[in-house]
XYZ file of C-alpha atoms in Angstrom:
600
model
C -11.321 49.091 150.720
C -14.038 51.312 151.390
C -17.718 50.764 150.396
C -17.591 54.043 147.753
C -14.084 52.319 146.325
C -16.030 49.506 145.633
C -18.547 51.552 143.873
C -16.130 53.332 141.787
C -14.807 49.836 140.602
C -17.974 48.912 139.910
C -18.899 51.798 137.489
C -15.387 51.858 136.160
C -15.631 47.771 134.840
C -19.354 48.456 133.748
C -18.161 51.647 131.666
C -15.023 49.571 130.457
C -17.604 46.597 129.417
C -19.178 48.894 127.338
C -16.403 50.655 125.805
C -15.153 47.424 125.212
C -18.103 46.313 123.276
C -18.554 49.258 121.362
C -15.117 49.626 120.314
C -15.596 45.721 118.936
C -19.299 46.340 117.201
C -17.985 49.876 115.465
C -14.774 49.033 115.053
C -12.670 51.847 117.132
C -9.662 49.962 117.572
C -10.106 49.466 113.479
C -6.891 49.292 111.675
C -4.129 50.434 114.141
C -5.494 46.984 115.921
C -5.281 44.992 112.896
C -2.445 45.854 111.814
C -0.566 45.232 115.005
C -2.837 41.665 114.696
C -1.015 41.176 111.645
C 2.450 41.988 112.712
C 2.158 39.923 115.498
C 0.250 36.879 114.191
C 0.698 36.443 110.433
C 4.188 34.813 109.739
C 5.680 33.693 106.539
C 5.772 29.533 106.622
C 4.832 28.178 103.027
C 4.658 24.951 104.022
C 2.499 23.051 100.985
C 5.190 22.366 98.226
C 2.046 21.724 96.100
C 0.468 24.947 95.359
C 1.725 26.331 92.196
C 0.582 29.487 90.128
C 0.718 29.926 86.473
C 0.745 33.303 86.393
C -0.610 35.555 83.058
C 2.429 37.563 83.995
C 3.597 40.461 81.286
C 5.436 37.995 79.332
C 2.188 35.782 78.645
C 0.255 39.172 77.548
C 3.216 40.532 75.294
C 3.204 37.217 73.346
C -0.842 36.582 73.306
C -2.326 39.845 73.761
C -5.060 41.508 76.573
C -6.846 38.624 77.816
C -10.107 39.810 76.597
C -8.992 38.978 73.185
C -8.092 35.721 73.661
C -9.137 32.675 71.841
C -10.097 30.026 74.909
C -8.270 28.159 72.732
C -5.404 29.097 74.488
C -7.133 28.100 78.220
C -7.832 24.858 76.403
C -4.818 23.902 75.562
C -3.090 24.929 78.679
C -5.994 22.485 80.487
C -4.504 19.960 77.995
C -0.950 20.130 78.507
C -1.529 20.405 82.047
C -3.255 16.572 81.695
C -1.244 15.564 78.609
C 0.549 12.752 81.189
C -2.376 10.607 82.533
C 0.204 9.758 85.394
C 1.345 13.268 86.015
C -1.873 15.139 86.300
C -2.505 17.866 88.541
C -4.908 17.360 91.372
C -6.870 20.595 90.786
C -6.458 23.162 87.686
C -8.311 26.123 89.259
C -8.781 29.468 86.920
C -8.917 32.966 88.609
C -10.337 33.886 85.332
C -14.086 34.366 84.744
C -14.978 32.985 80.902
C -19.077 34.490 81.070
C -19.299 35.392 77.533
C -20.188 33.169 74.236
C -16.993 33.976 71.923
C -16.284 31.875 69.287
C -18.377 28.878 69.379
C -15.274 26.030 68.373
C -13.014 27.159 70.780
C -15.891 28.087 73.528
C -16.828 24.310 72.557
C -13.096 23.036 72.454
C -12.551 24.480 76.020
C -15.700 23.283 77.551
C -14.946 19.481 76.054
C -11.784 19.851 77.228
C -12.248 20.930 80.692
C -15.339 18.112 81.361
C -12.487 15.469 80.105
C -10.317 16.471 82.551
C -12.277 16.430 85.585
C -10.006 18.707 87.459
C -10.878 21.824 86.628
C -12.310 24.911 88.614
C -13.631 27.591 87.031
C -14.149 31.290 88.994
C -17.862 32.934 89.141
C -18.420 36.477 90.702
C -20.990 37.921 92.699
C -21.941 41.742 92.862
C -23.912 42.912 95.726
C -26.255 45.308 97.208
C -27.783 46.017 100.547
C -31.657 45.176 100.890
C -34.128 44.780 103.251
C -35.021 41.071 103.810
C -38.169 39.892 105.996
C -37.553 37.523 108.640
C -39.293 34.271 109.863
C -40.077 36.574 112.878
C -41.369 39.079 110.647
C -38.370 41.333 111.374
C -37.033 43.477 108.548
C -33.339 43.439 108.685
C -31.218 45.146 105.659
C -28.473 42.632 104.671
C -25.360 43.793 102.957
C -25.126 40.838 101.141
C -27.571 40.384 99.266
C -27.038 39.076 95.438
C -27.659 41.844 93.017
C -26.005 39.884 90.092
C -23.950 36.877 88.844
C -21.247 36.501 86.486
C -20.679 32.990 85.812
C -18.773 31.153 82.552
C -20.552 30.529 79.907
C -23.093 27.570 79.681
C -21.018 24.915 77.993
C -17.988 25.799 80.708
C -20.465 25.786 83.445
C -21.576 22.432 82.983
C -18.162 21.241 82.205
C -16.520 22.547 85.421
C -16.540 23.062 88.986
C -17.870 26.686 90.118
C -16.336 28.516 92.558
C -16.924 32.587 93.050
C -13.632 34.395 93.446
C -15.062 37.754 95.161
C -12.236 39.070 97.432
C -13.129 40.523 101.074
C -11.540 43.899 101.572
C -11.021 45.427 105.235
C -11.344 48.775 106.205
C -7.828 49.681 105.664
C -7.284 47.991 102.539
C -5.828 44.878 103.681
C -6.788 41.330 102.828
C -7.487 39.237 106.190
C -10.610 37.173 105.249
C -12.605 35.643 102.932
C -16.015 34.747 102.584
C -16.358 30.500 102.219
C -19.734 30.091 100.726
C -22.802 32.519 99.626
C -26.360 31.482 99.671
C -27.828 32.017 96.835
C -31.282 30.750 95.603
C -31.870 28.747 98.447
C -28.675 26.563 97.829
C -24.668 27.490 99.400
C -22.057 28.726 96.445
C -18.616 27.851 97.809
C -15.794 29.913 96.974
C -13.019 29.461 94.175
C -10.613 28.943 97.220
C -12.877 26.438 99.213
C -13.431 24.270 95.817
C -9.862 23.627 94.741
C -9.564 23.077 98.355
C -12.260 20.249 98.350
C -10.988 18.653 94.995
C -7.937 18.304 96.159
C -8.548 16.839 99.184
C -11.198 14.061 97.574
C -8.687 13.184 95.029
C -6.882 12.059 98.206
C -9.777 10.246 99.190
C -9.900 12.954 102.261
C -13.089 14.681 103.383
C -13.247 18.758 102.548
C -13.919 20.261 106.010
C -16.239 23.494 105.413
C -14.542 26.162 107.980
C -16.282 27.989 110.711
C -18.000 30.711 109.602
C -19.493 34.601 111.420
C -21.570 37.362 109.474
C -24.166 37.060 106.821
C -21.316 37.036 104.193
C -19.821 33.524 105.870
C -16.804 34.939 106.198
C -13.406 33.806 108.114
C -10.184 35.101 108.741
C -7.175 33.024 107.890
C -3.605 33.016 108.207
C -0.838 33.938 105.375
C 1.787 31.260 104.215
C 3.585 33.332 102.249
C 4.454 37.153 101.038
C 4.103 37.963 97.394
C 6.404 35.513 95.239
C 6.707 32.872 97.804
C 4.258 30.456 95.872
C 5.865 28.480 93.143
C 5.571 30.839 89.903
C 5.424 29.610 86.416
C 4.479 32.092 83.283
C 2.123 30.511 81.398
C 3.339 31.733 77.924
C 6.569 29.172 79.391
C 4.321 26.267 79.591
C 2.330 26.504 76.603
C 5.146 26.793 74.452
C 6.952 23.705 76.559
C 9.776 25.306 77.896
C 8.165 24.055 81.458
C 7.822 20.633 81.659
C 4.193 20.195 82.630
C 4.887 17.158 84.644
C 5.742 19.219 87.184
C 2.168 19.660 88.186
C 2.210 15.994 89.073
C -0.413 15.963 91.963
C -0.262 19.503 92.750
C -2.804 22.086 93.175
C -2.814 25.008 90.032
C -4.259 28.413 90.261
C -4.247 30.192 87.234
C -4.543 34.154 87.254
C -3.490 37.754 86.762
C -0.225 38.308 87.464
C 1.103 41.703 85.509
C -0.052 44.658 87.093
C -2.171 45.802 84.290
C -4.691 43.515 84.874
C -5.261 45.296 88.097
C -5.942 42.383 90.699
C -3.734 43.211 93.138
C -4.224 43.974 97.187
C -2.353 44.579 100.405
C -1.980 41.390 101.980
C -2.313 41.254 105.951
C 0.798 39.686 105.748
C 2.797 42.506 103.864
C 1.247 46.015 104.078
C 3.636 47.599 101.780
C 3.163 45.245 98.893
C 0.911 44.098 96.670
C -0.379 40.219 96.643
C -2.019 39.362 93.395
C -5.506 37.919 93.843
C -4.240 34.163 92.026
C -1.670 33.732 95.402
C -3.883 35.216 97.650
C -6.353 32.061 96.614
C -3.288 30.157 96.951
C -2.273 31.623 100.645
C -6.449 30.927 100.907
C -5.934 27.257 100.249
C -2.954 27.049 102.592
C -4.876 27.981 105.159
C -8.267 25.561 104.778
C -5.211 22.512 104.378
C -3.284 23.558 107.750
C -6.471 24.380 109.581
C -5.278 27.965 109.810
C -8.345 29.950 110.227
C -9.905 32.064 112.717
C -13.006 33.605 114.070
C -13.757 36.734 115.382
C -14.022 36.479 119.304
C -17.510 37.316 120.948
C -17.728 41.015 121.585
C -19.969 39.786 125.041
C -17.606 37.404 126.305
C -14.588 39.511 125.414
C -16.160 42.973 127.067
C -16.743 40.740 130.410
C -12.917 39.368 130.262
C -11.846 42.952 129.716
C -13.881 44.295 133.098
C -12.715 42.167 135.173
C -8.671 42.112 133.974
C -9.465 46.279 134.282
C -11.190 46.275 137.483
C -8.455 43.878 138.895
C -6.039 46.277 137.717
C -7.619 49.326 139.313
C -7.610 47.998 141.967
C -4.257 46.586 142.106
C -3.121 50.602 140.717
C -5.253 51.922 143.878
C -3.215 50.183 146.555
C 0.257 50.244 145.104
C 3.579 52.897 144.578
C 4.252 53.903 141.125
C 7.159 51.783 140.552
C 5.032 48.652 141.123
C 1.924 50.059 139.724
C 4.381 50.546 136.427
C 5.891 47.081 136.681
C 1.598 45.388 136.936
C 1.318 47.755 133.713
C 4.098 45.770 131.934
C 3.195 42.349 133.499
C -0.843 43.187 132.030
C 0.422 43.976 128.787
C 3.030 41.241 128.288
C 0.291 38.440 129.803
C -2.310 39.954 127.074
C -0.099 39.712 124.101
C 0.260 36.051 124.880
C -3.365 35.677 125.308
C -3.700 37.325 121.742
C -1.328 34.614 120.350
C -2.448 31.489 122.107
C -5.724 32.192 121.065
C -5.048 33.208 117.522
C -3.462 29.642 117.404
C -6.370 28.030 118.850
C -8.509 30.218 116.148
C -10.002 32.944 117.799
C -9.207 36.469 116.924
C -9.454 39.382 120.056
C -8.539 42.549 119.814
C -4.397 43.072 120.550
C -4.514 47.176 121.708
C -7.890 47.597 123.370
C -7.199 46.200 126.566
C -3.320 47.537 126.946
C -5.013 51.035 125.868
C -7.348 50.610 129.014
C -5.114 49.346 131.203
C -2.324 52.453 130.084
C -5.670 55.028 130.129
C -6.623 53.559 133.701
C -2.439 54.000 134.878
C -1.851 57.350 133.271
C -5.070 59.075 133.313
C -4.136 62.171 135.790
C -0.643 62.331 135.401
C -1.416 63.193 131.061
C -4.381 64.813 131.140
C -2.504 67.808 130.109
C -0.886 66.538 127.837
C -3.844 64.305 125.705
C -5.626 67.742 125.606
C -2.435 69.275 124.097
C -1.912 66.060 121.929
C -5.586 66.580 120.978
C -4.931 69.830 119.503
C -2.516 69.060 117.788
C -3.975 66.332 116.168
C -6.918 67.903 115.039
C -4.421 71.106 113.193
C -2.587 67.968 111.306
C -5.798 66.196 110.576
C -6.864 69.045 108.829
C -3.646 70.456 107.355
C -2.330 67.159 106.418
C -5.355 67.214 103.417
C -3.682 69.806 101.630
C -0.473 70.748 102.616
C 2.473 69.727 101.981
C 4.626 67.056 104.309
C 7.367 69.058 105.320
C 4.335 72.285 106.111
C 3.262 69.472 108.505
C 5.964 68.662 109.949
C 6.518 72.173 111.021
C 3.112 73.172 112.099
C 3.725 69.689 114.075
C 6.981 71.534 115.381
C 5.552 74.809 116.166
C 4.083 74.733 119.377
C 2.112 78.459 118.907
C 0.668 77.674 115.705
C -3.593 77.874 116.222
C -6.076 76.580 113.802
C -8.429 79.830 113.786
C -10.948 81.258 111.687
C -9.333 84.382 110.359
C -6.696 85.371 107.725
C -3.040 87.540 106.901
C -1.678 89.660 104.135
C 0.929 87.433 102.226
C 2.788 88.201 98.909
C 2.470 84.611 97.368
C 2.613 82.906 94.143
C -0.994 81.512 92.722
C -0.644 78.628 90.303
C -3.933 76.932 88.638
C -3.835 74.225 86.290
C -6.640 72.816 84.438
C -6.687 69.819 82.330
C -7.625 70.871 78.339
C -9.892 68.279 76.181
C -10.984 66.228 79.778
C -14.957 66.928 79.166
C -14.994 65.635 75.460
C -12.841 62.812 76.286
C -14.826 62.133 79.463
C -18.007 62.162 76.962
C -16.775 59.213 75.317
C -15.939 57.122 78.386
C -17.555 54.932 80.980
C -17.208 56.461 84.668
C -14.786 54.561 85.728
C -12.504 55.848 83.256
C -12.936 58.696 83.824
C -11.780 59.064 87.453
C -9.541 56.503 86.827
C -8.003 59.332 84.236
C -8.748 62.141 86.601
C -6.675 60.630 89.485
C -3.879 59.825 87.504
C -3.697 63.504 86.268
C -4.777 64.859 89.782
C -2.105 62.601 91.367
C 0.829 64.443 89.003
C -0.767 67.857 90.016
C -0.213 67.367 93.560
C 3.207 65.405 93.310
C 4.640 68.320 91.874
C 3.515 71.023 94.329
C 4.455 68.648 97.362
C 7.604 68.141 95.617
C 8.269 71.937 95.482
C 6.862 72.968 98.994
C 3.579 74.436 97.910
C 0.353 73.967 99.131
C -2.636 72.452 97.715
C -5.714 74.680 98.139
C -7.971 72.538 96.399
C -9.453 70.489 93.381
C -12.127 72.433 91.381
C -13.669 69.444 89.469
C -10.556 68.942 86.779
C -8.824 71.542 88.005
C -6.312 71.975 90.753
C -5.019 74.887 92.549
C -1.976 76.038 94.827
C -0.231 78.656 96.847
C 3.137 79.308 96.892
C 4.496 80.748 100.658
C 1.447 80.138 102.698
C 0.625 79.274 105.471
C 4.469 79.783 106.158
C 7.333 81.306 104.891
C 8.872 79.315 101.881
C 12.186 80.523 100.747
C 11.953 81.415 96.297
C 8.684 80.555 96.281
C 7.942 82.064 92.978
C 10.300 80.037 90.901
C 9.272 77.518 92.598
C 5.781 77.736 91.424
C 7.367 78.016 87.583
C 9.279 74.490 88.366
C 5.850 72.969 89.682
C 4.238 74.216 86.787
C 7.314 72.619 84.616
C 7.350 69.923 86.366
C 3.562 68.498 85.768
C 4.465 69.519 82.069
C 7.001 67.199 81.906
C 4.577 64.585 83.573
C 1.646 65.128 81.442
C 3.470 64.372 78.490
C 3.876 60.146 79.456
C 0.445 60.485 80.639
C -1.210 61.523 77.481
C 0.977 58.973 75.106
C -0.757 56.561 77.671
C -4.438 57.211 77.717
C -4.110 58.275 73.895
C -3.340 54.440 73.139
C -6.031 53.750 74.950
C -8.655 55.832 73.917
C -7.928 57.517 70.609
C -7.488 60.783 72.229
C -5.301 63.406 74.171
C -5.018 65.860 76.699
C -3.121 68.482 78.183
C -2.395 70.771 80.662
C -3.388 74.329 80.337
C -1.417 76.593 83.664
C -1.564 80.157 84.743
C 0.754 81.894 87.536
C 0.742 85.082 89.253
C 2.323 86.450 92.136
C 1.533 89.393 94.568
C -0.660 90.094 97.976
C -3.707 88.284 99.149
C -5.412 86.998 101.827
C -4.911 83.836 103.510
C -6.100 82.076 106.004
C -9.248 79.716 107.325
C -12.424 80.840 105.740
C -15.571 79.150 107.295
C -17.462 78.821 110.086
C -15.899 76.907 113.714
C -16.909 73.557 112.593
C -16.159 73.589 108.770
C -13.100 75.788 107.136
C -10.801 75.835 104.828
C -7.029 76.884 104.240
C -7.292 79.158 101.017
C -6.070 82.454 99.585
C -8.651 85.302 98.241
C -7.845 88.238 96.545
C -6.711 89.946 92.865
C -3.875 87.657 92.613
C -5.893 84.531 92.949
C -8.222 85.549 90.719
C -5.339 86.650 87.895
C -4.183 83.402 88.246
C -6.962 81.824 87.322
C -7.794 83.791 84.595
C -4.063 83.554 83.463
C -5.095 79.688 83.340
C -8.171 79.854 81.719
C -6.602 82.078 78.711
C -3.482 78.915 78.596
C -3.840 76.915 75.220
C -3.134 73.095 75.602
C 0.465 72.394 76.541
C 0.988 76.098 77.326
C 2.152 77.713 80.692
C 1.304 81.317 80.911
C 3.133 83.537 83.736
C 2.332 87.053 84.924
C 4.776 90.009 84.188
C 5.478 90.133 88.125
C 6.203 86.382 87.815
C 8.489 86.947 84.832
C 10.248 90.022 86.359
C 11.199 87.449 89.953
C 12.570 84.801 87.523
C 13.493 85.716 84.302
C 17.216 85.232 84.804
C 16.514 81.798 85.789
C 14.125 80.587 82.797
C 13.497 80.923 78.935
C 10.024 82.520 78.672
C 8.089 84.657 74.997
C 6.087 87.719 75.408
C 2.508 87.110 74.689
C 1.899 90.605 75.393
C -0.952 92.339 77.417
C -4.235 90.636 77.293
C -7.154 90.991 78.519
C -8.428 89.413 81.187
C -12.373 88.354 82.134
C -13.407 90.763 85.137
C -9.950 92.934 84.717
C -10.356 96.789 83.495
C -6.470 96.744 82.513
C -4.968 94.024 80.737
C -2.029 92.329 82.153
C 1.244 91.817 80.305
C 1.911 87.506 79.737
C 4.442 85.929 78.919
C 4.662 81.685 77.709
C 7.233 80.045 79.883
C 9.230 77.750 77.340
C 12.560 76.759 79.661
C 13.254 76.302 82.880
C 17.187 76.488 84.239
C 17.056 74.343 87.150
């Protein structure tokens, strides 16, 4: 090898170190890797026969109410049937239930007495937290995510009765559940987790020692390993063993988490180990548990250590590339890949997490990188039109532009005769007046989320949200076959929708709303309006703007449809006259009719 191949080695492993550490500090391999970490590492294996869950499933709620209106009463006595058998007791009676506030005082009393007679009893605590600068021994200001803004712990009696253990679940970036954080300082003094304490109070009733697991990261986090999907932990509905139709001896010896379990109560994530489910947050305490018993946890691996592994493997490689025929240069690629997924599993089992697609990524950029440069500019492209159409449009427009290899993502715009539908949601401010913020976008999304299921669901386009208001085109950006009736079956469609959706939130909160929808049809202009680094598919033009106004002039529950809509589908629906109105910034009126039927 010549002196300047060396060089170019050289540089290449120092600029792959790099890369490598970069990718691991701002996460670039981010959920694509850990997903594929998942699917190759996390297995289903519930091996601990002694992990059971009473869930507060819908059956317990239906018999005893919301939670939050619960006597602790009804904790109490579950504590005492659970311990009603001094030889059957369960080793650990852990709640995923936070009791902070003073109720009534006997059965806040009666639950507290109860609990400190027991002896096995964990009760969860919750953190909230806020990033803050903190001032170092060095004198170095450092701003920690982590630090405690707030504490919600049970009430004082409980407290003193119980075992504390926060129950704060660690989200990824994608959503999933892969870690969780084992103790927090707080005060000066470590908080362990709901998880690590039934963990520890099981194992001293054994007369074992509780091993605290390696921790990384100013939240003490680790990563652990999944025993079981959702519903692979022993289930038991606690409305069954209060009212003794489960035999509570059972429990004998076992660990019991207590928790939500209806999904109403909203504690529910994607589990590493099941990305298309939900795992309730009482099993994933329980898969939590598993793990601390079978030693299955892990640690993140050194980004240092790993970025100097990945040079070398790379510059080997290169090398290797340089000197050999395709054929063999493919076969190394295979053999590189194949010998890094086993390094990714043995060390997973030994408890040490590395990235899975980094390295094959290199190795594959390193093989391929002149013979596709063509094509990752073309797949570039491409990616960015999706990226941006995939926001708004809907999947079957994407699939096409994905299809059509001529289709540009310009700054400009066409004449197109579409069909303009806005609908706005009637009564939202006042009820949003009334309600914390949470409420209201949890209301918002749930009406936004009908709004654009029924225009996807009908081939139109969303154009955008307008605070509670949505809007969509109808044959843009390509040509959509009956596109005005089927801008009068999206509008019928979220109709029908809003209907369930209003019975639901009026139970709630004591009052309703409704749609209000306007559609026209006829030319405008469409196309990306902006500047080369920020635009936006829309449509401009008289018919967008007698849409609106059709909308605006809608009474709750009403759809109102142009005469130019009516005339394209009259045979096919059930619509009054209204009769010409006027309309805001219109000289003429224009002639409306309310749609009442649609003949699908």
């Amino acid at each position: 090898m010549k002196r300047k191949d060396y060089i170019k080695t050289a540089v290449i492993t120092i600029i792959i170190m790099a890369a490598s550490i970069i990718s691991l500090y701002l996460g670039t391999a981010g959920a694509w890797d850990a997903r594929i970490s998942d699917w190759l590492n996390q297995k289903e294996a519930v091996t601990n026969k002694k992990i059971y869950i009473i869930g507060i499933d819908d059956k317990t709620l239906e018999r005893y109410g919301p939670v939050n209106t619960w006597s602790r009463n009804i904790p109490a006595e579950l504590v005492e049937k659970l311990n009603a058998h001094e030889d059957a007791r369960p080793a650990v009676i852990a709640f995923d239930v936070i009791y902070s506030e003073n109720a009534d005082a006997a059965a806040d009393s009666r639950f507290a007495q109860v609990c400190k007679k027991a002896g096995n009893v964990v009760a969860a605590m919750s953190f909230s937290f806020k990033e803050q600068p903190e001032t170092q021994a060095d004198g170095t200001v450092i701003y920690n995510p982590y630090h405690v803004q707030d504490v919600i712990a049970p009430y004082e009696a409980l407290r003193e009765s119980v075992t504390c253990g926060f129950a704060n679940t660690t989200i990824d970036a994608d959503g999933c559940v892969r870690q969780a954080m084992a103790y927090i300082n707080y005060n000066g003094e470590p908080v362990y987790s709901l998880s690590y304490q039934a963990y520890k109070k099981y194992l001293e009733g054994q007369g074992k020692e509780a091993v605290l697991p390696e921790t990384y990261g100013r939240n003490n986090s680790f990563y652990f390993s999944y025993s079981g999907k959702p519903g692979s932990y022993n289930l038991v509905s606690m409305a069954d063993v209060l009212d003794g139709t489960v035999d509570a001896r059972i429990f004998q010896d076992a660990i019991v988490l207590t928790g939500a379990y209806a999904v109403g109560m909203q504690d529910a994530y994607p589990p590493a180990v099941s990305h298309n489910s939900q795992m309730y947050g009482v099993e994933i305490h329980a898969n939590i548990i598993e793990a601390l018993l079978e030693g299955k946890t892990q640690l993140p691996v050194s980004p240092l250590l790993y970025a100097i592994a990945a040079g070398l493997v790379c510059g080997i490689f290169f090398v290797l590339v340089k000197k050999t025929k395709l054929l063999l240069s493919s076969a190394l690629l295979i053999l590189f890949i194949i010998l890094v997924l086993i390094q990714t599993k043995v060390f997973y089992s030994a408890g040490v997490i590395t990235p899975v697609i980094l390295l094959p990524v290199i190795l594959a950029l390193i093989y391929l990188a002149r013979l596709i440069q063509g094509y990752l500019v073309e797949i570039h492209r491409r990616r960015h039109v999706l990226n941006v159409f995939k926001q708004y449009v809907a999947p079957q427009v994407v699939d096409k532009i994905s299809r059509d290899r001529d289709f540009e993502l310009v700054l400009g715009g066409e004449n197109r005769h579409i069909a303009v539908l806005f609908v706005d949601i009637r009564g939202f401010t006042t009820m949003s007046e009334s309600l914390r913020p949470a409420e209201v976008v949890e209301i918002l999304n749930e009406y936004l989320s009908l709004t654009t299921r029924s225009i996807f669901d009908n081939g139109g386009t969303l154009d955008k949200f307008v605070g509670d208001a949505t809007m969509a085109v109808f044959n843009a950006p390509f040509d959509l076959d009956d596109y005005v009736f089927r801008a009068v079956c999206t509008a019928w469609d979220m109709m029908a929708g809003a209907d369930a959706i209003a019975d639901q939130f009026e139970k709630r909160f004591g009052k309703r709303v409704a749609f209000g929808i306007g559609i026209h049809c006829g030319e405008a202009v469409v196309g990306n309006i902006g500047c080369d680094f920020r635009m936006d598919y829309t449509a401009i033009g008289d018919t967008v703007n007698t849409a609106a106004r059709l909308e605006s002039s809608a009474d709750r529950g009403q759809i109102l449809i142009s005469e130019e809509v009516y005339e394209a589908v009259r045979d096919r629906i059930e619509a009054a006259p209204i009769g010409e109105i006027p309309l805001k910034g219109k000289n003429n009126g224009v002639f409306v009719y309310q749609l009442d039927k649609v003949k699908k």
